[in-house]
GROMACS .gro file of C-alpha atoms in nm:
model
  309
    1UNK     CA    1   2.764  -8.896 -20.380
    2UNK     CA    2   2.856  -9.203 -20.577
    3UNK     CA    3   2.886  -9.524 -20.386
    4UNK     CA    4   3.159  -9.771 -20.457
    5UNK     CA    5   2.908 -10.060 -20.420
    6UNK     CA    6   3.171 -10.319 -20.345
    7UNK     CA    7   3.304 -10.482 -20.033
    8UNK     CA    8   3.652 -10.333 -20.036
    9UNK     CA    9   3.894 -10.327 -19.744
   10UNK     CA   10   3.745 -10.018 -19.581
   11UNK     CA   11   3.395 -10.165 -19.594
   12UNK     CA   12   3.509 -10.495 -19.442
   13UNK     CA   13   3.694 -10.316 -19.159
   14UNK     CA   14   3.382 -10.108 -19.087
   15UNK     CA   15   3.166 -10.423 -19.081
   16UNK     CA   16   3.410 -10.592 -18.841
   17UNK     CA   17   3.402 -10.293 -18.604
   18UNK     CA   18   3.021 -10.284 -18.612
   19UNK     CA   19   2.985 -10.657 -18.545
   20UNK     CA   20   3.235 -10.656 -18.259
   21UNK     CA   21   3.071 -10.361 -18.085
   22UNK     CA   22   2.716 -10.485 -18.147
   23UNK     CA   23   2.807 -10.826 -18.007
   24UNK     CA   24   2.877 -10.663 -17.671
   25UNK     CA   25   2.539 -10.487 -17.660
   26UNK     CA   26   2.332 -10.790 -17.554
   27UNK     CA   27   2.539 -10.851 -17.241
   28UNK     CA   28   2.544 -10.480 -17.155
   29UNK     CA   29   2.165 -10.456 -17.193
   30UNK     CA   30   2.115 -10.759 -16.968
   31UNK     CA   31   2.349 -10.605 -16.710
   32UNK     CA   32   2.175 -10.266 -16.713
   33UNK     CA   33   1.812 -10.389 -16.703
   34UNK     CA   34   1.804 -10.469 -16.328
   35UNK     CA   35   1.870 -10.102 -16.252
   36UNK     CA   36   1.678  -9.940 -16.539
   37UNK     CA   37   1.357 -10.002 -16.729
   38UNK     CA   38   1.378 -10.112 -17.095
   39UNK     CA   39   1.259  -9.767 -17.201
   40UNK     CA   40   1.525  -9.593 -16.990
   41UNK     CA   41   1.798  -9.812 -17.139
   42UNK     CA   42   1.681  -9.734 -17.492
   43UNK     CA   43   1.656  -9.359 -17.426
   44UNK     CA   44   1.992  -9.343 -17.249
   45UNK     CA   45   2.190  -9.519 -17.523
   46UNK     CA   46   2.024  -9.314 -17.798
   47UNK     CA   47   2.081  -8.990 -17.606
   48UNK     CA   48   2.450  -9.069 -17.554
   49UNK     CA   49   2.484  -9.165 -17.919
   50UNK     CA   50   2.311  -8.843 -18.030
   51UNK     CA   51   2.545  -8.631 -17.817
   52UNK     CA   52   2.845  -8.804 -17.974
   53UNK     CA   53   2.706  -8.744 -18.323
   54UNK     CA   54   2.637  -8.377 -18.241
   55UNK     CA   55   2.998  -8.328 -18.135
   56UNK     CA   56   3.124  -8.505 -18.446
   57UNK     CA   57   2.905  -8.291 -18.673
   58UNK     CA   58   3.038  -7.978 -18.504
   59UNK     CA   59   3.402  -8.083 -18.528
   60UNK     CA   60   3.377  -8.205 -18.888
   61UNK     CA   61   3.148  -7.915 -18.987
   62UNK     CA   62   2.910  -8.151 -19.162
   63UNK     CA   63   2.571  -7.998 -19.252
   64UNK     CA   64   2.240  -8.164 -19.179
   65UNK     CA   65   2.062  -8.336 -19.469
   66UNK     CA   66   1.839  -8.144 -19.707
   67UNK     CA   67   1.512  -8.032 -19.547
   68UNK     CA   68   1.307  -8.221 -19.801
   69UNK     CA   69   1.453  -8.543 -19.654
   70UNK     CA   70   1.377  -8.457 -19.290
   71UNK     CA   71   1.032  -8.626 -19.275
   72UNK     CA   72   1.166  -8.952 -19.419
   73UNK     CA   73   1.472  -8.944 -19.194
   74UNK     CA   74   1.257  -8.872 -18.888
   75UNK     CA   75   1.037  -9.171 -18.971
   76UNK     CA   76   1.344  -9.392 -19.023
   77UNK     CA   77   1.486  -9.281 -18.688
   78UNK     CA   78   1.167  -9.357 -18.499
   79UNK     CA   79   1.127  -9.694 -18.671
   80UNK     CA   80   1.487  -9.814 -18.693
   81UNK     CA   81   1.613  -9.676 -18.362
   82UNK     CA   82   1.328  -9.599 -18.120
   83UNK     CA   83   1.109  -9.895 -18.211
   84UNK     CA   84   1.401 -10.136 -18.256
   85UNK     CA   85   1.566 -10.067 -17.921
   86UNK     CA   86   1.242 -10.055 -17.724
   87UNK     CA   87   1.124 -10.387 -17.869
   88UNK     CA   88   1.464 -10.552 -17.823
   89UNK     CA   89   1.495 -10.439 -17.460
   90UNK     CA   90   1.143 -10.552 -17.370
   91UNK     CA   91   1.199 -10.882 -17.551
   92UNK     CA   92   1.518 -10.952 -17.354
   93UNK     CA   93   1.316 -10.934 -17.032
   94UNK     CA   94   1.068 -11.194 -17.158
   95UNK     CA   95   1.234 -11.446 -17.390
   96UNK     CA   96   1.559 -11.641 -17.394
   97UNK     CA   97   1.860 -11.489 -17.566
   98UNK     CA   98   1.881 -11.793 -17.794
   99UNK     CA   99   1.533 -11.724 -17.926
  100UNK     CA  100   1.617 -11.359 -17.985
  101UNK     CA  101   1.944 -11.435 -18.161
  102UNK     CA  102   1.779 -11.676 -18.406
  103UNK     CA  103   1.502 -11.430 -18.488
  104UNK     CA  104   1.745 -11.140 -18.528
  105UNK     CA  105   1.927 -11.357 -18.782
  106UNK     CA  106   1.634 -11.295 -19.017
  107UNK     CA  107   1.754 -10.935 -19.068
  108UNK     CA  108   1.973 -11.012 -19.375
  109UNK     CA  109   1.692 -11.188 -19.560
  110UNK     CA  110   1.446 -10.913 -19.467
  111UNK     CA  111   1.693 -10.647 -19.582
  112UNK     CA  112   1.740 -10.825 -19.914
  113UNK     CA  113   1.363 -10.840 -19.964
  114UNK     CA  114   1.316 -10.471 -19.879
  115UNK     CA  115   1.607 -10.377 -20.107
  116UNK     CA  116   1.448 -10.567 -20.394
  117UNK     CA  117   1.113 -10.396 -20.336
  118UNK     CA  118   1.238 -10.042 -20.255
  119UNK     CA  119   1.559 -10.003 -20.456
  120UNK     CA  120   1.491 -10.258 -20.729
  121UNK     CA  121   1.800 -10.464 -20.641
  122UNK     CA  122   1.800 -10.800 -20.815
  123UNK     CA  123   1.977 -11.066 -20.616
  124UNK     CA  124   2.131 -11.366 -20.787
  125UNK     CA  125   2.016 -11.716 -20.699
  126UNK     CA  126   2.350 -11.790 -20.533
  127UNK     CA  127   2.293 -11.490 -20.305
  128UNK     CA  128   1.963 -11.630 -20.179
  129UNK     CA  129   2.123 -11.974 -20.141
  130UNK     CA  130   2.408 -11.818 -19.943
  131UNK     CA  131   2.165 -11.632 -19.715
  132UNK     CA  132   1.978 -11.957 -19.653
  133UNK     CA  133   2.300 -12.146 -19.578
  134UNK     CA  134   2.413 -11.879 -19.335
  135UNK     CA  135   2.077 -11.886 -19.155
  136UNK     CA  136   2.098 -12.265 -19.116
  137UNK     CA  137   2.452 -12.235 -18.983
  138UNK     CA  138   2.348 -11.966 -18.735
  139UNK     CA  139   2.064 -12.182 -18.603
  140UNK     CA  140   2.307 -12.474 -18.558
  141UNK     CA  141   2.553 -12.254 -18.370
  142UNK     CA  142   2.285 -12.121 -18.134
  143UNK     CA  143   2.131 -12.463 -18.065
  144UNK     CA  144   2.466 -12.636 -18.020
  145UNK     CA  145   2.585 -12.367 -17.779
  146UNK     CA  146   2.317 -12.477 -17.535
  147UNK     CA  147   2.112 -12.158 -17.545
  148UNK     CA  148   1.747 -12.207 -17.463
  149UNK     CA  149   1.504 -12.154 -17.750
  150UNK     CA  150   1.135 -12.121 -17.677
  151UNK     CA  151   0.815 -12.043 -17.862
  152UNK     CA  152   0.656 -11.736 -17.705
  153UNK     CA  153   0.406 -11.485 -17.849
  154UNK     CA  154   0.626 -11.210 -17.709
  155UNK     CA  155   0.897 -11.317 -17.952
  156UNK     CA  156   0.696 -11.116 -18.205
  157UNK     CA  157   0.871 -10.812 -18.057
  158UNK     CA  158   1.196 -10.940 -18.209
  159UNK     CA  159   1.026 -10.989 -18.545
  160UNK     CA  160   0.930 -10.621 -18.526
  161UNK     CA  161   1.300 -10.549 -18.474
  162UNK     CA  162   1.381 -10.746 -18.787
  163UNK     CA  163   1.134 -10.555 -19.003
  164UNK     CA  164   1.224 -10.205 -18.882
  165UNK     CA  165   1.597 -10.281 -18.909
  166UNK     CA  166   1.558 -10.377 -19.274
  167UNK     CA  167   1.358 -10.060 -19.346
  168UNK     CA  168   1.617  -9.848 -19.161
  169UNK     CA  169   1.918  -9.989 -19.347
  170UNK     CA  170   1.761  -9.969 -19.691
  171UNK     CA  171   1.593  -9.632 -19.636
  172UNK     CA  172   1.918  -9.466 -19.538
  173UNK     CA  173   2.100  -9.613 -19.836
  174UNK     CA  174   1.855  -9.438 -20.068
  175UNK     CA  175   1.941  -9.100 -19.910
  176UNK     CA  176   2.321  -9.135 -19.910
  177UNK     CA  177   2.325  -9.037 -20.278
  178UNK     CA  178   2.232  -8.673 -20.205
  179UNK     CA  179   2.338  -8.628 -19.842
  180UNK     CA  180   2.645  -8.702 -19.636
  181UNK     CA  181   2.646  -9.036 -19.459
  182UNK     CA  182   2.735  -8.871 -19.129
  183UNK     CA  183   2.454  -8.617 -19.157
  184UNK     CA  184   2.196  -8.883 -19.242
  185UNK     CA  185   2.302  -9.108 -18.953
  186UNK     CA  186   2.312  -8.822 -18.704
  187UNK     CA  187   1.966  -8.695 -18.801
  188UNK     CA  188   1.809  -9.038 -18.757
  189UNK     CA  189   1.964  -9.055 -18.411
  190UNK     CA  190   1.827  -8.715 -18.316
  191UNK     CA  191   1.479  -8.826 -18.427
  192UNK     CA  192   1.515  -9.166 -18.258
  193UNK     CA  193   1.617  -9.003 -17.930
  194UNK     CA  194   1.313  -8.772 -17.934
  195UNK     CA  195   1.094  -9.073 -18.007
  196UNK     CA  196   1.230  -9.255 -17.702
  197UNK     CA  197   1.196  -8.952 -17.472
  198UNK     CA  198   0.849  -9.046 -17.338
  199UNK     CA  199   0.993  -9.380 -17.222
  200UNK     CA  200   1.287  -9.221 -17.038
  201UNK     CA  201   1.126  -8.952 -16.823
  202UNK     CA  202   1.237  -9.123 -16.503
  203UNK     CA  203   1.598  -9.169 -16.613
  204UNK     CA  204   1.742  -8.895 -16.384
  205UNK     CA  205   1.583  -9.054 -16.078
  206UNK     CA  206   1.705  -9.399 -16.187
  207UNK     CA  207   2.059  -9.266 -16.236
  208UNK     CA  208   2.056  -9.119 -15.884
  209UNK     CA  209   1.995  -9.460 -15.728
  210UNK     CA  210   2.191  -9.681 -15.972
  211UNK     CA  211   2.538  -9.815 -15.899
  212UNK     CA  212   2.837  -9.699 -16.100
  213UNK     CA  213   2.877 -10.034 -16.278
  214UNK     CA  214   2.519 -10.009 -16.407
  215UNK     CA  215   2.578  -9.651 -16.517
  216UNK     CA  216   2.897  -9.767 -16.686
  217UNK     CA  217   2.693 -10.024 -16.879
  218UNK     CA  218   2.474  -9.742 -17.014
  219UNK     CA  219   2.780  -9.538 -17.112
  220UNK     CA  220   2.926  -9.837 -17.294
  221UNK     CA  221   2.598  -9.899 -17.473
  222UNK     CA  222   2.574  -9.540 -17.589
  223UNK     CA  223   2.934  -9.503 -17.705
  224UNK     CA  224   3.046  -9.842 -17.840
  225UNK     CA  225   2.750 -10.038 -17.986
  226UNK     CA  226   2.542  -9.728 -18.058
  227UNK     CA  227   2.770  -9.445 -18.174
  228UNK     CA  228   3.070  -9.641 -18.300
  229UNK     CA  229   2.870  -9.944 -18.418
  230UNK     CA  230   2.608  -9.760 -18.620
  231UNK     CA  231   2.862  -9.517 -18.765
  232UNK     CA  232   3.084  -9.803 -18.882
  233UNK     CA  233   2.786  -9.996 -19.019
  234UNK     CA  234   2.659  -9.702 -19.223
  235UNK     CA  235   3.009  -9.642 -19.357
  236UNK     CA  236   2.992  -9.994 -19.498
  237UNK     CA  237   2.635  -9.952 -19.628
  238UNK     CA  238   2.746  -9.634 -19.804
  239UNK     CA  239   3.008  -9.829 -19.997
  240UNK     CA  240   2.806 -10.141 -20.081
  241UNK     CA  241   2.446 -10.255 -20.109
  242UNK     CA  242   2.247 -10.286 -19.786
  243UNK     CA  243   2.160 -10.649 -19.861
  244UNK     CA  244   2.525 -10.752 -19.906
  245UNK     CA  245   2.641 -10.573 -19.592
  246UNK     CA  246   2.353 -10.711 -19.385
  247UNK     CA  247   2.451 -11.067 -19.475
  248UNK     CA  248   2.745 -11.032 -19.235
  249UNK     CA  249   2.503 -11.016 -18.939
  250UNK     CA  250   2.500 -11.396 -18.963
  251UNK     CA  251   2.858 -11.392 -18.832
  252UNK     CA  252   2.761 -11.244 -18.494
  253UNK     CA  253   2.699 -11.577 -18.311
  254UNK     CA  254   3.020 -11.741 -18.444
  255UNK     CA  255   3.216 -11.428 -18.350
  256UNK     CA  256   3.073 -11.432 -17.999
  257UNK     CA  257   3.163 -11.800 -17.959
  258UNK     CA  258   3.512 -11.736 -18.097
  259UNK     CA  259   3.565 -11.462 -17.839
  260UNK     CA  260   3.448 -11.702 -17.566
  261UNK     CA  261   3.690 -11.965 -17.696
  262UNK     CA  262   3.992 -11.733 -17.697
  263UNK     CA  263   3.907 -11.530 -17.387
  264UNK     CA  264   3.715 -11.764 -17.159
  265UNK     CA  265   3.857 -12.094 -17.292
  266UNK     CA  266   3.506 -12.218 -17.373
  267UNK     CA  267   3.593 -12.489 -17.626
  268UNK     CA  268   3.316 -12.528 -17.887
  269UNK     CA  269   3.193 -12.874 -17.981
  270UNK     CA  270   3.194 -13.026 -18.328
  271UNK     CA  271   2.837 -12.915 -18.410
  272UNK     CA  272   2.922 -12.553 -18.325
  273UNK     CA  273   3.227 -12.567 -18.552
  274UNK     CA  274   3.016 -12.719 -18.829
  275UNK     CA  275   2.751 -12.450 -18.791
  276UNK     CA  276   3.017 -12.180 -18.792
  277UNK     CA  277   3.172 -12.321 -19.109
  278UNK     CA  278   2.829 -12.333 -19.280
  279UNK     CA  279   2.760 -11.974 -19.174
  280UNK     CA  280   3.091 -11.844 -19.305
  281UNK     CA  281   3.046 -12.040 -19.629
  282UNK     CA  282   2.698 -11.896 -19.675
  283UNK     CA  283   2.818 -11.538 -19.621
  284UNK     CA  284   3.101 -11.591 -19.870
  285UNK     CA  285   2.860 -11.736 -20.126
  286UNK     CA  286   2.610 -11.454 -20.076
  287UNK     CA  287   2.880 -11.195 -20.143
  288UNK     CA  288   3.058 -11.372 -20.429
  289UNK     CA  289   3.062 -11.174 -20.750
  290UNK     CA  290   3.015 -11.338 -21.085
  291UNK     CA  291   3.319 -11.309 -21.307
  292UNK     CA  292   3.259 -11.099 -21.615
  293UNK     CA  293   3.236 -11.292 -21.938
  294UNK     CA  294   3.506 -11.187 -22.182
  295UNK     CA  295   3.381 -11.177 -22.540
  296UNK     CA  296   3.592 -11.392 -22.770
  297UNK     CA  297   3.808 -11.202 -23.013
  298UNK     CA  298   3.742 -11.313 -23.367
  299UNK     CA  299   4.002 -11.335 -23.646
  300UNK     CA  300   4.119 -11.002 -23.778
  301UNK     CA  301   4.008 -10.941 -24.134
  302UNK     CA  302   4.283 -10.880 -24.392
  303UNK     CA  303   4.365 -10.519 -24.466
  304UNK     CA  304   4.246 -10.549 -24.826
  305UNK     CA  305   3.911 -10.688 -24.719
  306UNK     CA  306   3.865 -10.403 -24.468
  307UNK     CA  307   3.942 -10.147 -24.734
  308UNK     CA  308   3.676 -10.294 -24.963
  309UNK     CA  309   3.423 -10.261 -24.687
   0.00000   0.00000   0.00000
């Protein structure tokens, strides 16, 4: 399967869908945690996502990836899905959301580094400058929004999320060339769900005592941020490099603040707007493509001279 390797309209739409659905996950996790343990939340959302992928595979009649890729895909699923969601859920019970959001913003840089090491991608200097600009803008947005940021050893859980996310994104990209994107994504979800099973043994008992709003939060997590979000994200990764697509993660805090501005009338201050502008500028710079150099056309030799040659 040949990848387009450019951010065309379909890739940008897929990225927008992923970012919008993922932005809702943090609030849904926080809402569900009083009724469920972090492990139960992780297992429930992965299980719901896996069921959705199983139905989609059946309807679309998409085969599973080649068996020789199963061990690598299983490892990616346990790292990028089981480990990521367990660490994120436990971290949200221990550190401030502002701290988590800043640390999660390291995912694009980590993905670029893993892509360079694993796939041999060479990133231009302007790409690294753009990633740095976007990170600075994200930090400004988070700090100016009044979110509490604290230094806590348990924040290392979020750094684990950053590392396994980068490995997950890049590792899948390497397998899209010989397998269908849908099959690869579904298989990692099946493996990730099995990996989270030991942490969700008590989920049936928790569901029996939970209120319907808390159960609804789990359903939303499994369908929107998990199934729809990851499917849309991998559609974009299939069409462009993982490092370029991951750079758009920097837009999550500005998008969340924009939604609050339009929906809740929470007017951002000047520093937030400045940080948002720096973030957007950094993402644009990181994804800018160098214009090809057109070789100058020299004078055409006379016909007689060409004949003598």
